[in-house]
Coordinates of C-alpha atoms in Angstrom, one line a residue:
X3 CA 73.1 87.9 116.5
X4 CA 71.2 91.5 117.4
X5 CA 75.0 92.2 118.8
X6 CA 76.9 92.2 116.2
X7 CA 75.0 93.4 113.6
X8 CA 73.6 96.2 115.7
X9 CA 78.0 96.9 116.2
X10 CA 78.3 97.0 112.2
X11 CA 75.5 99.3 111.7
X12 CA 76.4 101.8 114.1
X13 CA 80.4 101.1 113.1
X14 CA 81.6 100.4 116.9
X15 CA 82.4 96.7 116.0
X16 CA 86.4 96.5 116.0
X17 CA 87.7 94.8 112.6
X18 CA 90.6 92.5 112.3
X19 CA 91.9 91.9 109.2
X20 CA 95.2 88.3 108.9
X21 CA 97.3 89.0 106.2
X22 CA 97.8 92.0 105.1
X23 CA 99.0 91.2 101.1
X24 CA 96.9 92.3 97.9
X25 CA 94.1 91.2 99.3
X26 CA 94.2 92.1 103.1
X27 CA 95.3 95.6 102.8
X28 CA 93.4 96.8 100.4
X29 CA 90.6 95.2 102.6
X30 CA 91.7 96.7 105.6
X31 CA 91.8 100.1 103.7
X32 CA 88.2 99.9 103.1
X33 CA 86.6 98.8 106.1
X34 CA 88.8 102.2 107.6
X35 CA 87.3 104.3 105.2
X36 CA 84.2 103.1 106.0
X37 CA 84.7 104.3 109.8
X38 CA 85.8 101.4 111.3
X39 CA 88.5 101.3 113.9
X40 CA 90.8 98.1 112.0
X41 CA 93.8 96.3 113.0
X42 CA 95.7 94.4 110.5
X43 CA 97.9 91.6 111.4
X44 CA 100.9 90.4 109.8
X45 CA 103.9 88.3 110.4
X46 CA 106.3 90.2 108.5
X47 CA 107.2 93.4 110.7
X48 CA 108.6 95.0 107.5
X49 CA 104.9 95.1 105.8
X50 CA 103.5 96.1 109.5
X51 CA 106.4 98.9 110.0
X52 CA 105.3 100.1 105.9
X53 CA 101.7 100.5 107.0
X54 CA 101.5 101.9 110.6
X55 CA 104.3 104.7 108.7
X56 CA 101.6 105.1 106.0
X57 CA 104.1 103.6 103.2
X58 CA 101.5 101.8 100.8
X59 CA 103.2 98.6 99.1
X60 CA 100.1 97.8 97.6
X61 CA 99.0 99.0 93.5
X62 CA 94.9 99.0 94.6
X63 CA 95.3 101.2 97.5
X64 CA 95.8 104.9 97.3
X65 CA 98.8 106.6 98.6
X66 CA 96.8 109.3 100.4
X67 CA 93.9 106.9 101.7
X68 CA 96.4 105.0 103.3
X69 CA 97.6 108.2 104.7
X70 CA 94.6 109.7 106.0
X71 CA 93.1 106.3 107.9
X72 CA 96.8 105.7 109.3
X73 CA 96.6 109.8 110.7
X74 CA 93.0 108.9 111.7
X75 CA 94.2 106.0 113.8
X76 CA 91.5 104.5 112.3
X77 CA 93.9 101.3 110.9
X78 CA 96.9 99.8 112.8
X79 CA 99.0 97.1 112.2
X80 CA 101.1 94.8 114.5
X81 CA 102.9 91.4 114.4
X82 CA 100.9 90.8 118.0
X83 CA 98.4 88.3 116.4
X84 CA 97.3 88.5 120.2
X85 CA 95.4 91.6 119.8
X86 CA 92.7 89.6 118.1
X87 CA 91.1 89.1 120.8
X88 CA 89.8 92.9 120.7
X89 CA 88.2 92.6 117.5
X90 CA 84.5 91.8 116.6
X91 CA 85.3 90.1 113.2
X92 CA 88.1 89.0 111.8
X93 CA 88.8 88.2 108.0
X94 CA 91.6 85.6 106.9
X95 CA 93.3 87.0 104.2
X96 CA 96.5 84.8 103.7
X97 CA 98.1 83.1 100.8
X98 CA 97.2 79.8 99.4
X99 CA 99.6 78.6 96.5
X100 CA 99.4 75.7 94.3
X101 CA 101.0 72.8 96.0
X102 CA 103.3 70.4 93.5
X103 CA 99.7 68.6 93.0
X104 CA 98.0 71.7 92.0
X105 CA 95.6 72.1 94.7
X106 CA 95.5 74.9 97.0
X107 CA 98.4 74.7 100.2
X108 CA 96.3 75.4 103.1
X109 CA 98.7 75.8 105.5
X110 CA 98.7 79.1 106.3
X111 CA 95.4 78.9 106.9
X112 CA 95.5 76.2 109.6
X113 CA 98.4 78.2 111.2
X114 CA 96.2 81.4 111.0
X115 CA 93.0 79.2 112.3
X116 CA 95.1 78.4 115.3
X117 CA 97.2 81.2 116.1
X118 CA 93.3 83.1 116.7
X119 CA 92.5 79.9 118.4
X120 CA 93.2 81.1 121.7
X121 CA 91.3 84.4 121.2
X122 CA 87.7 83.4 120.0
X123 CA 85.1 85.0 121.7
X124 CA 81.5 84.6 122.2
X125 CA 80.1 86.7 119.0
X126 CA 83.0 87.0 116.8
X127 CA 82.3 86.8 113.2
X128 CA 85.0 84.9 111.5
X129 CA 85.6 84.8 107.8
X130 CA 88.1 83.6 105.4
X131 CA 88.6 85.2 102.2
X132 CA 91.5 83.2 100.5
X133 CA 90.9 81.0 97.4
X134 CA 90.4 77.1 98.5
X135 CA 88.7 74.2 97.7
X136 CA 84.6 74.1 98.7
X137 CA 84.5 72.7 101.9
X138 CA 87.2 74.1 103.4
X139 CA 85.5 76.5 106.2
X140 CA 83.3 73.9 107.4
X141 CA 85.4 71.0 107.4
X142 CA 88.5 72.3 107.7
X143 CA 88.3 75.3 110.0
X144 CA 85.1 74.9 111.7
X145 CA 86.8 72.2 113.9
X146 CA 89.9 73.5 114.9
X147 CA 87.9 77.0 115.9
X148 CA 85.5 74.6 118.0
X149 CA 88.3 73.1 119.9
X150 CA 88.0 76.4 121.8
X151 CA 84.9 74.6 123.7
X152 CA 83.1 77.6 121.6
X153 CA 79.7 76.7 119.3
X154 CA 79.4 77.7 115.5
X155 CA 75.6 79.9 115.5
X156 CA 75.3 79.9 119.5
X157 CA 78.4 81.5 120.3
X158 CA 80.3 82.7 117.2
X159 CA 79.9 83.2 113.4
X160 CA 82.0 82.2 110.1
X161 CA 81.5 82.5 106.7
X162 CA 83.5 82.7 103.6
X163 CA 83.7 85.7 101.0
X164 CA 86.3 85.0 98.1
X165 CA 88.7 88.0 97.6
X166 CA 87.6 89.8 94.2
X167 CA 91.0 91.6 93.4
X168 CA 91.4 92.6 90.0
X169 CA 95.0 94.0 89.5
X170 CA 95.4 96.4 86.7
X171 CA 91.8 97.8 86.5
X172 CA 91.0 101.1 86.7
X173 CA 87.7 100.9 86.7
X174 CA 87.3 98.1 88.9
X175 CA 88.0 98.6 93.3
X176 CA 88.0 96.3 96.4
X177 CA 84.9 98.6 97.1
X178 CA 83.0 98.2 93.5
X179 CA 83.7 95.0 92.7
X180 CA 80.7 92.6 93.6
X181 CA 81.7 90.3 97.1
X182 CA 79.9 87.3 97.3
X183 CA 79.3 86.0 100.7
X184 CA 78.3 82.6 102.2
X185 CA 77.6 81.8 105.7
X186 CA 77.9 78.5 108.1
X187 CA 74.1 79.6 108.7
X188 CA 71.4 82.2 108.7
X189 CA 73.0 84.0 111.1
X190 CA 76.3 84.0 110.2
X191 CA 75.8 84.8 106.6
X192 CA 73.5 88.0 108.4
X193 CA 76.4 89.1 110.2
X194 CA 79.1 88.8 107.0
X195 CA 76.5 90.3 104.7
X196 CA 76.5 93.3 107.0
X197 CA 79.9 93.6 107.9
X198 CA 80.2 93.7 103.8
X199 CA 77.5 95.9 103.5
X200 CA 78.6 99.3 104.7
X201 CA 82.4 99.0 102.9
X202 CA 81.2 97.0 99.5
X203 CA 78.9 98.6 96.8
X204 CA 77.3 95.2 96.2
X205 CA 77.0 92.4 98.5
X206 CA 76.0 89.0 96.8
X207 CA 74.8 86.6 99.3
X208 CA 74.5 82.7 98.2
X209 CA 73.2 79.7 100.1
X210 CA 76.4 78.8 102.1
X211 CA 80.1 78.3 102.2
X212 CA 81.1 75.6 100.0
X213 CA 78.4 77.7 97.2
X214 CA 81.0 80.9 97.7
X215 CA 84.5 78.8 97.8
X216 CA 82.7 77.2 94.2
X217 CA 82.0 80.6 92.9
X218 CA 85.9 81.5 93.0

């Protein structure tokens, strides 16, 4: 645990953000502002080709921010979900519509669980940040990831953080809007509330995942 955290504190950890939409980007944008070197993946090269030319798509970001991080080299993007495995944390940020039953279509999640399958590594801090139904990270994702022969709090970390976008508000950011986070265990929710805690203004830890996938 020491690891990781001690990587987010002193901004070496390498950030990987899936999905770079509403949510992801203006993520990604964040966590580079905030110093840290970030890839963002995506399976559209159009969206990747927009950001690595510093071509914002995205209302919440800022033209020039996006800019200056891209100049920086601080934030990358690539179609290459393979370049996961360089990251220290990596936050799921891909789309979840209503299915015809009105519950949340999961699917990209599995195929974004998997496709970083091969690429889990001891201390990686996983979270997902698209709206689902409680019980999703552990019962859904946790198994897949542990297919890998890898261990939830011995060898890696996941929580889950809702994305808090607000389109349209001026007075509300990706960086000032409260994140709530909630962690497989003490440790991982540690290692999410920290990662949080040097891009976010206000980091709102809760007692686990299924309490943050309720509070969306």
């Amino acid at each position: 645990m020491n690891g990781i955290k001690q990587k987010l504190l002193d901004k070496t950890a390498k950030l990987g953000v899936v999905g770079l939409g509403y949510v992801g980007l203006p993520l990604a944008v964040e966590k580079a502002k905030a110093g840290f070197t970030t890839i963002g993946f995506d399976v559209q090269k159009s969206k990747v080709d927009m950001v690595n030319t510093g071509i914002n798509y995205i209302g919440d970001v800022v033209n020039e921010d996006l800019e200056e991080i891209i100049r920086s080299g601080l934030l990358r993007a690539t179609i290459d979900i393979s370049e996961v495995a360089n990251a220290d944390c990596v936050c799921i940020c891909v789309p979840t519509p209503l299915d015809a039953h009105q519950q949340p279509d999961i699917s990209y999640v599995k195929s974004s669980t998997e496709s970083i399958l091969p690429f889990l590594h001891k201390d990686m801090l996983i979270i997902l940040e698209s709206t689902t139904y409680p019980g999703t990270t552990r019962e859904f994702m946790l198994p897949i990831l542990e297919t890998s022969g890898l261990k939830v709090d011995r060898d890696f970390f996941l929580a889950f953080s809702p994305e808090r976008e607000d389109p349209g508000r001026k007075d509300y950011s990706t960086k000032t809007i409260p994140k709530v986070v909630g962690g497989y265990d003490k440790n991982s929710l540690k290692a999410a509330t920290a990662l949080y805690g040097v891009a976010i203004d206000t980091v709102v830890p809760v007692s686990s995942c299924e309490a943050a996938e309720a509070a969306k």
